[in-house]
PDB file of C-alpha atoms in Angstrom:
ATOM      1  CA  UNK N1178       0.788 -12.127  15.004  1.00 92.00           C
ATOM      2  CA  UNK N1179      -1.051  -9.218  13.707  1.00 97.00           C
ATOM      3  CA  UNK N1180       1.224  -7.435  10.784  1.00 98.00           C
ATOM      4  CA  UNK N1181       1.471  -3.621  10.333  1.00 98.00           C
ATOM      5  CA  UNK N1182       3.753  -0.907   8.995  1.00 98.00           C
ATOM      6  CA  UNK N1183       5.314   2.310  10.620  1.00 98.00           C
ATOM      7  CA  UNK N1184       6.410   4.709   8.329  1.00 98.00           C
ATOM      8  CA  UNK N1185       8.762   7.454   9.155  1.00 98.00           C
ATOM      9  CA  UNK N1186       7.766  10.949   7.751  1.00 96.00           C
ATOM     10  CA  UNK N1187      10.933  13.221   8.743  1.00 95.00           C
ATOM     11  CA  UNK N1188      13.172  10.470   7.537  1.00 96.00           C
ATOM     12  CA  UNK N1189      10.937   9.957   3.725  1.00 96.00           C
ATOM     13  CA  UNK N1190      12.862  11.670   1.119  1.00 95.00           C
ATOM     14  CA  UNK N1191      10.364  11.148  -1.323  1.00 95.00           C
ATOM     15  CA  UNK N1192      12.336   9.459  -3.908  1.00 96.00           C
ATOM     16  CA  UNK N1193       9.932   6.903  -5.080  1.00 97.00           C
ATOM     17  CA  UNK N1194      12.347   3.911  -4.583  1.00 98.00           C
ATOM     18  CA  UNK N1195       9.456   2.422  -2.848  1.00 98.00           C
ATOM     19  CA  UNK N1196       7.035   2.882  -5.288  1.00 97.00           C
ATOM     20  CA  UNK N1197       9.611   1.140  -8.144  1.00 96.00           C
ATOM     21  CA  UNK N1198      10.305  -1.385  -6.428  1.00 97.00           C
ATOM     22  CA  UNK N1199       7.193  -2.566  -5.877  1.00 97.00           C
ATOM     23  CA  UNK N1200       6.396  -2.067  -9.293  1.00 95.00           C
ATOM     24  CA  UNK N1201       9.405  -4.092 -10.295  1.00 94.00           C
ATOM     25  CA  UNK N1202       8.661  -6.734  -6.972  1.00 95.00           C
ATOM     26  CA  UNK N1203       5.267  -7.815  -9.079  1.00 95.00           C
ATOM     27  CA  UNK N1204       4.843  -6.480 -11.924  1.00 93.00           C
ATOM     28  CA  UNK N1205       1.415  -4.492 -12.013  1.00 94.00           C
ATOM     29  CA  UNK N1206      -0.169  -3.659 -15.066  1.00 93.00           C
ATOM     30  CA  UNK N1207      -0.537  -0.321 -16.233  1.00 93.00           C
ATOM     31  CA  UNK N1208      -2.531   2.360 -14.148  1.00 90.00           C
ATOM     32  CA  UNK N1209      -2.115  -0.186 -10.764  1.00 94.00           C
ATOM     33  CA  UNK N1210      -0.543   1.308  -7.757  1.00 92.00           C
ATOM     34  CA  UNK N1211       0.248  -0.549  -5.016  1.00 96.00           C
ATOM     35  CA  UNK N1212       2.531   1.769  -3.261  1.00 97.00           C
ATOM     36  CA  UNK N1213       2.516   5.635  -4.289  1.00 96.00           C
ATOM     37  CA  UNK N1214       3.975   9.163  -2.525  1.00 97.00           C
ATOM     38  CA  UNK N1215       1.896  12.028  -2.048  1.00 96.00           C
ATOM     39  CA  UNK N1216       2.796  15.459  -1.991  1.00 94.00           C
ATOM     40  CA  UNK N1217       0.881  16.914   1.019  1.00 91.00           C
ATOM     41  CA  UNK N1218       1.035  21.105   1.510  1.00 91.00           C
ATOM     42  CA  UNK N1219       0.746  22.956   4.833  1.00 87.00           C
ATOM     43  CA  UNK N1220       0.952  26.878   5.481  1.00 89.00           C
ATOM     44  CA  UNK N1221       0.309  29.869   3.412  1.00 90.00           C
ATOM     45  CA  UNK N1222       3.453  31.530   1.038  1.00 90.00           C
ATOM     46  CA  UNK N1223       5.607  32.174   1.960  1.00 88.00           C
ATOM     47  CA  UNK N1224       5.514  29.700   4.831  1.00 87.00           C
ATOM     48  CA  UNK N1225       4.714  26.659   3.466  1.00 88.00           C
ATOM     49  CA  UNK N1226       5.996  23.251   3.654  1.00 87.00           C
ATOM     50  CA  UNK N1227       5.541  20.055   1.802  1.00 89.00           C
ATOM     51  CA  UNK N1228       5.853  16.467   3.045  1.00 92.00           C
ATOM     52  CA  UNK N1229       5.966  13.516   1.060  1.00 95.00           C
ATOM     53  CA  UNK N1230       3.564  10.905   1.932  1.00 97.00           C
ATOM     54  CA  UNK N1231       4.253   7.234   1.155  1.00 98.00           C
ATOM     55  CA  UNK N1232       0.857   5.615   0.417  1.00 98.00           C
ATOM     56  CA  UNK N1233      -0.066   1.981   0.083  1.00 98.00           C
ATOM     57  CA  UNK N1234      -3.294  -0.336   1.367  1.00 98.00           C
ATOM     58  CA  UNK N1235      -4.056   0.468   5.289  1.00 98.00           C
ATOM     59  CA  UNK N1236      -4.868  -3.356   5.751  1.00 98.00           C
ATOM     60  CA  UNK N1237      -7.872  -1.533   8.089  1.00 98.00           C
ATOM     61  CA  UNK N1238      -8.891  -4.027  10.775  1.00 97.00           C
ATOM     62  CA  UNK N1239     -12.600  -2.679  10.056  1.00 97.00           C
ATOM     63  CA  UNK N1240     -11.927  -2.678   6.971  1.00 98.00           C
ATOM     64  CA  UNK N1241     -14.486  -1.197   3.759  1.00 98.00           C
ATOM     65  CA  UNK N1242     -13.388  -3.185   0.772  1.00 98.00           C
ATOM     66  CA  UNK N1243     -13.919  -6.524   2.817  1.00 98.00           C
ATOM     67  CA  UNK N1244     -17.428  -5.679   3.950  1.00 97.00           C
ATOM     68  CA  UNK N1245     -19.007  -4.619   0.586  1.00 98.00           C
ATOM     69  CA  UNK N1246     -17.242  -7.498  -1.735  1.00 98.00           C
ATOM     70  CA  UNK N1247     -20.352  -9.043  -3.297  1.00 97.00           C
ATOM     71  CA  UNK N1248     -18.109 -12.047  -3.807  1.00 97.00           C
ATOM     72  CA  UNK N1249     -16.205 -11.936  -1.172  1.00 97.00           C
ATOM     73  CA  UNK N1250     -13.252 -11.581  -3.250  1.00 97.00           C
ATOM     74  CA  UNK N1251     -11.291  -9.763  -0.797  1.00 98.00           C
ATOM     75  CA  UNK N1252     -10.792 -11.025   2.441  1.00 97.00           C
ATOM     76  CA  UNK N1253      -8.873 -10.369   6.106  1.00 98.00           C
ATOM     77  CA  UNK N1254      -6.021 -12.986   6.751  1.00 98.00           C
ATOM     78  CA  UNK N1255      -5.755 -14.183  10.556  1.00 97.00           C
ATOM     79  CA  UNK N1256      -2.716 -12.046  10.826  1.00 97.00           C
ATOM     80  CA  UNK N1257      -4.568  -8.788   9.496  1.00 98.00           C
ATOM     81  CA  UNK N1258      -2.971  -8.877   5.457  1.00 98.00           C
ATOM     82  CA  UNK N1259      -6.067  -7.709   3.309  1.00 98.00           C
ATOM     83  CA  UNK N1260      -5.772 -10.146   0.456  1.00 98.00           C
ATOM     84  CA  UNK N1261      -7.841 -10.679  -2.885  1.00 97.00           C
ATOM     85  CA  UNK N1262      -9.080 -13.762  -4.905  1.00 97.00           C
ATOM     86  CA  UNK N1263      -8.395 -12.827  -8.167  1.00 94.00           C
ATOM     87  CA  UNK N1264     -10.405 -16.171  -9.340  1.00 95.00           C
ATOM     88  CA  UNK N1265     -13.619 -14.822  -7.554  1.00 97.00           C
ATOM     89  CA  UNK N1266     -13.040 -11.031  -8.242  1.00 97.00           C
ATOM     90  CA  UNK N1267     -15.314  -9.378 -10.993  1.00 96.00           C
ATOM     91  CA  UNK N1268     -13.658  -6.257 -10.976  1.00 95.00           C
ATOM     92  CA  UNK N1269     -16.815  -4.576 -10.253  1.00 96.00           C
ATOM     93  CA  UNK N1270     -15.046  -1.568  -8.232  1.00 95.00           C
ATOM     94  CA  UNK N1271     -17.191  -1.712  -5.284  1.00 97.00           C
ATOM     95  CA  UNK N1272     -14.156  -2.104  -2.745  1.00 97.00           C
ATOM     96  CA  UNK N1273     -12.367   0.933  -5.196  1.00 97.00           C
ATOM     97  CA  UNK N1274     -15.446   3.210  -4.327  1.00 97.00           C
ATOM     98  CA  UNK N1275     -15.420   2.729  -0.575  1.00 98.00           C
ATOM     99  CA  UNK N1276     -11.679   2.643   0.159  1.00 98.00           C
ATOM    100  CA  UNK N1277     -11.096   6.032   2.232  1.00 97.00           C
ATOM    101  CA  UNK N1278      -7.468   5.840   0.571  1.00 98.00           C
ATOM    102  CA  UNK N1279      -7.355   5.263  -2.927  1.00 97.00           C
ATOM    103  CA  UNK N1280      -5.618   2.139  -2.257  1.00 97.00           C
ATOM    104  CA  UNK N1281      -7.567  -0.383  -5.114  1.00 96.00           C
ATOM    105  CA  UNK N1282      -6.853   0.009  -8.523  1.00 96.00           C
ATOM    106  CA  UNK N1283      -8.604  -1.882 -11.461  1.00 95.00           C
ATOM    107  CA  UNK N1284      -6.418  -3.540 -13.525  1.00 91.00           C
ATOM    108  CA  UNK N1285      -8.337  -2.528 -16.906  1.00 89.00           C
ATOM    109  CA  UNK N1286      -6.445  -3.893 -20.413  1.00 89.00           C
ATOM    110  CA  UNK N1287      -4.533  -6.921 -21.470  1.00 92.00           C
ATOM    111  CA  UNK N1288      -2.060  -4.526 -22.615  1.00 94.00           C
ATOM    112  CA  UNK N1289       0.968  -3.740 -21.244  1.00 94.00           C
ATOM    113  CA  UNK N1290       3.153  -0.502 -20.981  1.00 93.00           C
ATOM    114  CA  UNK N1291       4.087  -0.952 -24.830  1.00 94.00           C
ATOM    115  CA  UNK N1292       0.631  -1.877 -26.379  1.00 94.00           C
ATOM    116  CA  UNK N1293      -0.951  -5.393 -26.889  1.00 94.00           C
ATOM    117  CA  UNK N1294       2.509  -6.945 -27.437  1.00 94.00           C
ATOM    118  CA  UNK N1295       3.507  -7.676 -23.931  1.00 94.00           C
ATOM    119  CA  UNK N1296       7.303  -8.029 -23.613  1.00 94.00           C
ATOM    120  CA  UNK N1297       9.166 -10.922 -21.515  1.00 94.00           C
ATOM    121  CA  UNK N1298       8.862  -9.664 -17.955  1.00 94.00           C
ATOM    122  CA  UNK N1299       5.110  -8.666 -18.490  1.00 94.00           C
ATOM    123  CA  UNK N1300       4.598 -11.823 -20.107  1.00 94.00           C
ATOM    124  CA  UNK N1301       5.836 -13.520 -16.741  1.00 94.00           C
ATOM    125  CA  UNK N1302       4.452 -11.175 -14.414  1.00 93.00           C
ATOM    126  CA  UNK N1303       0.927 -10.795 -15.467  1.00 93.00           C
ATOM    127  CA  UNK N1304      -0.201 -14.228 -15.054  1.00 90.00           C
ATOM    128  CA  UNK N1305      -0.733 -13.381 -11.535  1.00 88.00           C
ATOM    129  CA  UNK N1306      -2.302 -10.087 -12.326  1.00 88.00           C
ATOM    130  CA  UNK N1307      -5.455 -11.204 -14.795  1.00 91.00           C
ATOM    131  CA  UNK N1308      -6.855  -7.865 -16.659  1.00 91.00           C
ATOM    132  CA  UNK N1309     -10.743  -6.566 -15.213  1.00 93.00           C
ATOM    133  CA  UNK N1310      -9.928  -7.557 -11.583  1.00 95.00           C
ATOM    134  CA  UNK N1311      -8.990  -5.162  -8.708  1.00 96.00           C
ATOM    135  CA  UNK N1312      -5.070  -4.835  -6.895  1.00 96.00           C
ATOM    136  CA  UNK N1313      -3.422  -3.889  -4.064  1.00 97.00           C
ATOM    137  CA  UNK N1314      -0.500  -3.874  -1.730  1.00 98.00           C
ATOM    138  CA  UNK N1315      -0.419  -7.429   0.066  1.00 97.00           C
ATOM    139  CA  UNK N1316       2.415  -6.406   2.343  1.00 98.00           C
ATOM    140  CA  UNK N1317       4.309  -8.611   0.242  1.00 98.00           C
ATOM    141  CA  UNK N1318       2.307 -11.344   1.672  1.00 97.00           C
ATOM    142  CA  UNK N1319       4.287 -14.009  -0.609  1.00 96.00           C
ATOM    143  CA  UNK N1320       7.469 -13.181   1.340  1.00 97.00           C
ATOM    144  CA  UNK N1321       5.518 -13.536   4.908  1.00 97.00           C
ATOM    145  CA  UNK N1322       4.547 -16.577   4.195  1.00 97.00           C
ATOM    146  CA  UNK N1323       7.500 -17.816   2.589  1.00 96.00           C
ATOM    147  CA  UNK N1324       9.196 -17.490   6.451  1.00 93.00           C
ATOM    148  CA  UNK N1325      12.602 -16.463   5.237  1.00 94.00           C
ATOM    149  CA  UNK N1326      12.910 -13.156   6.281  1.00 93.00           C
ATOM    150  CA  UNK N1327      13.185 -11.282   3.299  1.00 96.00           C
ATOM    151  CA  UNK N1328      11.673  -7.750   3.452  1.00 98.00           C
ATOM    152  CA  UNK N1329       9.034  -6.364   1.900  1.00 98.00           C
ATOM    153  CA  UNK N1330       9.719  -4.423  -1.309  1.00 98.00           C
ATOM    154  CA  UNK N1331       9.177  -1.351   0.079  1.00 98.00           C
ATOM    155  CA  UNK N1332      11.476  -1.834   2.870  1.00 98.00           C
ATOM    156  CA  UNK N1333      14.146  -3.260   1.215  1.00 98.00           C
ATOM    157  CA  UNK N1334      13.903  -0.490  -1.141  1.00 98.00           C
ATOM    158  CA  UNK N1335      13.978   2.397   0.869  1.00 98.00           C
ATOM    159  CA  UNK N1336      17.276   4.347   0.723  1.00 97.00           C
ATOM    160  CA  UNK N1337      16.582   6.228   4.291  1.00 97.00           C
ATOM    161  CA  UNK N1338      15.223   3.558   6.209  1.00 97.00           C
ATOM    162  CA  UNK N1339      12.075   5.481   6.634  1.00 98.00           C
ATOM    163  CA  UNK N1340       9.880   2.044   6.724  1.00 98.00           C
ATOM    164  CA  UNK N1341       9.610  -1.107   9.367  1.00 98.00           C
ATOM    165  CA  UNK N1342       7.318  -3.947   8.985  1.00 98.00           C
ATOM    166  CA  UNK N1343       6.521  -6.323  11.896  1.00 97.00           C
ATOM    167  CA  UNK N1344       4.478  -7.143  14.579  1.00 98.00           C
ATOM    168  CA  UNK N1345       1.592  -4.514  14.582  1.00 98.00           C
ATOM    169  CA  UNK N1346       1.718  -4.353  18.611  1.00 98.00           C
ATOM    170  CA  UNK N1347       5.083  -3.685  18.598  1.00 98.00           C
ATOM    171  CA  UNK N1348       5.421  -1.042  15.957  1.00 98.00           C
ATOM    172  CA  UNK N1349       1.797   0.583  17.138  1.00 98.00           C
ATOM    173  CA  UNK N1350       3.341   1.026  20.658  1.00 98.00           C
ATOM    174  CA  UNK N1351       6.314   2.635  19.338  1.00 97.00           C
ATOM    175  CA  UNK N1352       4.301   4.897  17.310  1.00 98.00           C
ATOM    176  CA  UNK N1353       2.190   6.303  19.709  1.00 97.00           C
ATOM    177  CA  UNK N1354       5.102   6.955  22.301  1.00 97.00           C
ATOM    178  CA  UNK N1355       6.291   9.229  19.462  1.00 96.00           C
ATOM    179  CA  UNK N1356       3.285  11.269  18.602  1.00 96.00           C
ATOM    180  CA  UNK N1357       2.462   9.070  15.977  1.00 97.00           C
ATOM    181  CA  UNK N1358      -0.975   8.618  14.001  1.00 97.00           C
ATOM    182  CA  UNK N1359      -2.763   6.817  11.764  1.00 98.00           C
ATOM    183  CA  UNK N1360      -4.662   8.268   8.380  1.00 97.00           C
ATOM    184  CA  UNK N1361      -8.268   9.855   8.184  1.00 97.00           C
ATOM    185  CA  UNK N1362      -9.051   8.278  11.874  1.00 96.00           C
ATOM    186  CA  UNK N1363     -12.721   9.363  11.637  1.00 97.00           C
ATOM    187  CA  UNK N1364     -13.234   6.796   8.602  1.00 97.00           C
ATOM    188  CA  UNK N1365     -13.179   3.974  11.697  1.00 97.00           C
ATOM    189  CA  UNK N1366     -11.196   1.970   9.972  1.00 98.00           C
ATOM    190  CA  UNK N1367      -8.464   1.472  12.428  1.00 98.00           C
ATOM    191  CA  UNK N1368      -5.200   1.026   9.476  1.00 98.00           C
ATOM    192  CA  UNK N1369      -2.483  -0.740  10.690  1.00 98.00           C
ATOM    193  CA  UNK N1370      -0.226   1.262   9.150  1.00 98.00           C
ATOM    194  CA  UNK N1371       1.423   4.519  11.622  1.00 98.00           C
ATOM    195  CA  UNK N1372       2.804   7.291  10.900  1.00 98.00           C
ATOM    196  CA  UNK N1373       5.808   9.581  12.596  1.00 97.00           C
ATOM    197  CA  UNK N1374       5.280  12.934  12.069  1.00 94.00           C
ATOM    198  CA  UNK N1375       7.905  15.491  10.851  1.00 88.00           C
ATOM    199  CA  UNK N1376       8.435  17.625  13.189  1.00 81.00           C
ATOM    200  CA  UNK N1377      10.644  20.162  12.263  1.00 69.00           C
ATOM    201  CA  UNK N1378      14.109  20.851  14.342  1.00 62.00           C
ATOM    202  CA  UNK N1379      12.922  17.896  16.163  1.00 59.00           C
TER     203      UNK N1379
END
C-alpha cells in the first residue's frame, strides 16, 4: 500500500490542535515544524476570505529532497513515507532549499525551549531528534509500522475531523470525485497529500 493524506478545507477550523499535537507526539526542537496552518487570502476588501491551510511534508512521489541528498539521507519507503537517516544526515539544507513547501526544517541548537538546560520531556524526546540535522513529518511512520491502528497525531488530534490517512488510492479517488487538488501541481512533484476545497454554501 501506498500511504497518503486528504485533508478537508471547509471542515479545518484552524485551531492548531494538529500542529500541538504533533509537537507534543515527538517532541521537535525549537524552530522544527512538522505540521503548521497557513493563513491563505483570496478577494479584494471588502470581499475577502481567508482559509486556513494545514501544512505538513507532501511525501511527493517525485520527490526533491530525495533526489538532491548528497548522502542519501532521506529516502522513499516502499509504501511512499519520505523518511530521513538522521545517522547519515549532515544537515547541509540541500533538501530545505529545494522543497516547493517549506516542509524541512534544520534542527539548529542543543538547546531547548528554556535554554541549554533541557527539562525532562526534552531530555527524553531529543535523543531521536540530534541538533544540525534536518526534520519532517513521517506520517507518524512509527505508528504505521507498529500495525496497531493508532492514528496519526494529526488525526487523532483534530477536533473537526477535517483529516484521513490511508490508502493513497483510496483517498486520491475520493478526492478527485470532489473537486479536490493537490499543492503547487506545476512543481511535478505529484504529493500524496489532497485537498477538498471550501466551497462556500456548498
Amino acid at each position: 500500500m501506498t500511504y497518503g493524506m486528504l485533508i478537508d478545507l471547509k471542515k479545518c477550523i484552524g485551531c492548531h490542535a494538529c500542529s500541538v499535537a504533533c509537537k507534543e507526539a515527538h517532541g521537535t526542537r525549537p524552530g522544527v515544524r512538522r505540521s503548521r496552518v497557513d493563513r491563505v487570502f483570496e478577494g479584494t476588501y471588502p470581499d475577502v476570505r481567508k482559509t486556513a491551510v494545514p501544512m505538513l511534508c507532501m511525501h511527493c512521489e517525485t520527490a526533491p529532497c530525495v533526489e538532491i541528498c548528497p548522502q542519501e539521507a532521506t529516502w522513499k519507503r516502499d509504501d511512499g513515507i519520505v523518511v530521513i537517516d538522521k545517522e547519515k544526515c549532515i544537515g547541509c539544507g540541500s533538501c530545505q532549499t529545494v522543497c516547493p513547501y517549506d516542509a524541512r526544517h534544520l534542527a539548529a541548537s542543543e538547546d531547548g525551549y528554556f535554554g541549554p538546560e533541557l527539562n525532562e520531556y526534552e531530555a527524553v524526546m531529543y535523543e531521536a531528534m540530534p541538533p544540525a540535522t534536518m526534520d519532517k513529518c513521517t506520517f507518524c511512520a512509527e505508528r504505521v509500522d507498529a500495525g496497531d491502528g493508532r492514528a496519526q497525531a494529526c488525526v487523532a488530534a483534530c477536533p473537526a475531523g477535517a483529516r484521513a490517512f490511508g490508502d493513497l488510492g483510496e483517498l486520491k479517488a475520493q478526492a478527485e470525485a470532489a473537486g479536490g487538488y493537490q499543492l503547487k501541481p506545476e512543481e511535478g512533484t505529484n504529493p500524496s497529500v489532497w485537498y477538498l476545497p471550501f466551497n462556500v454554501n456548498e
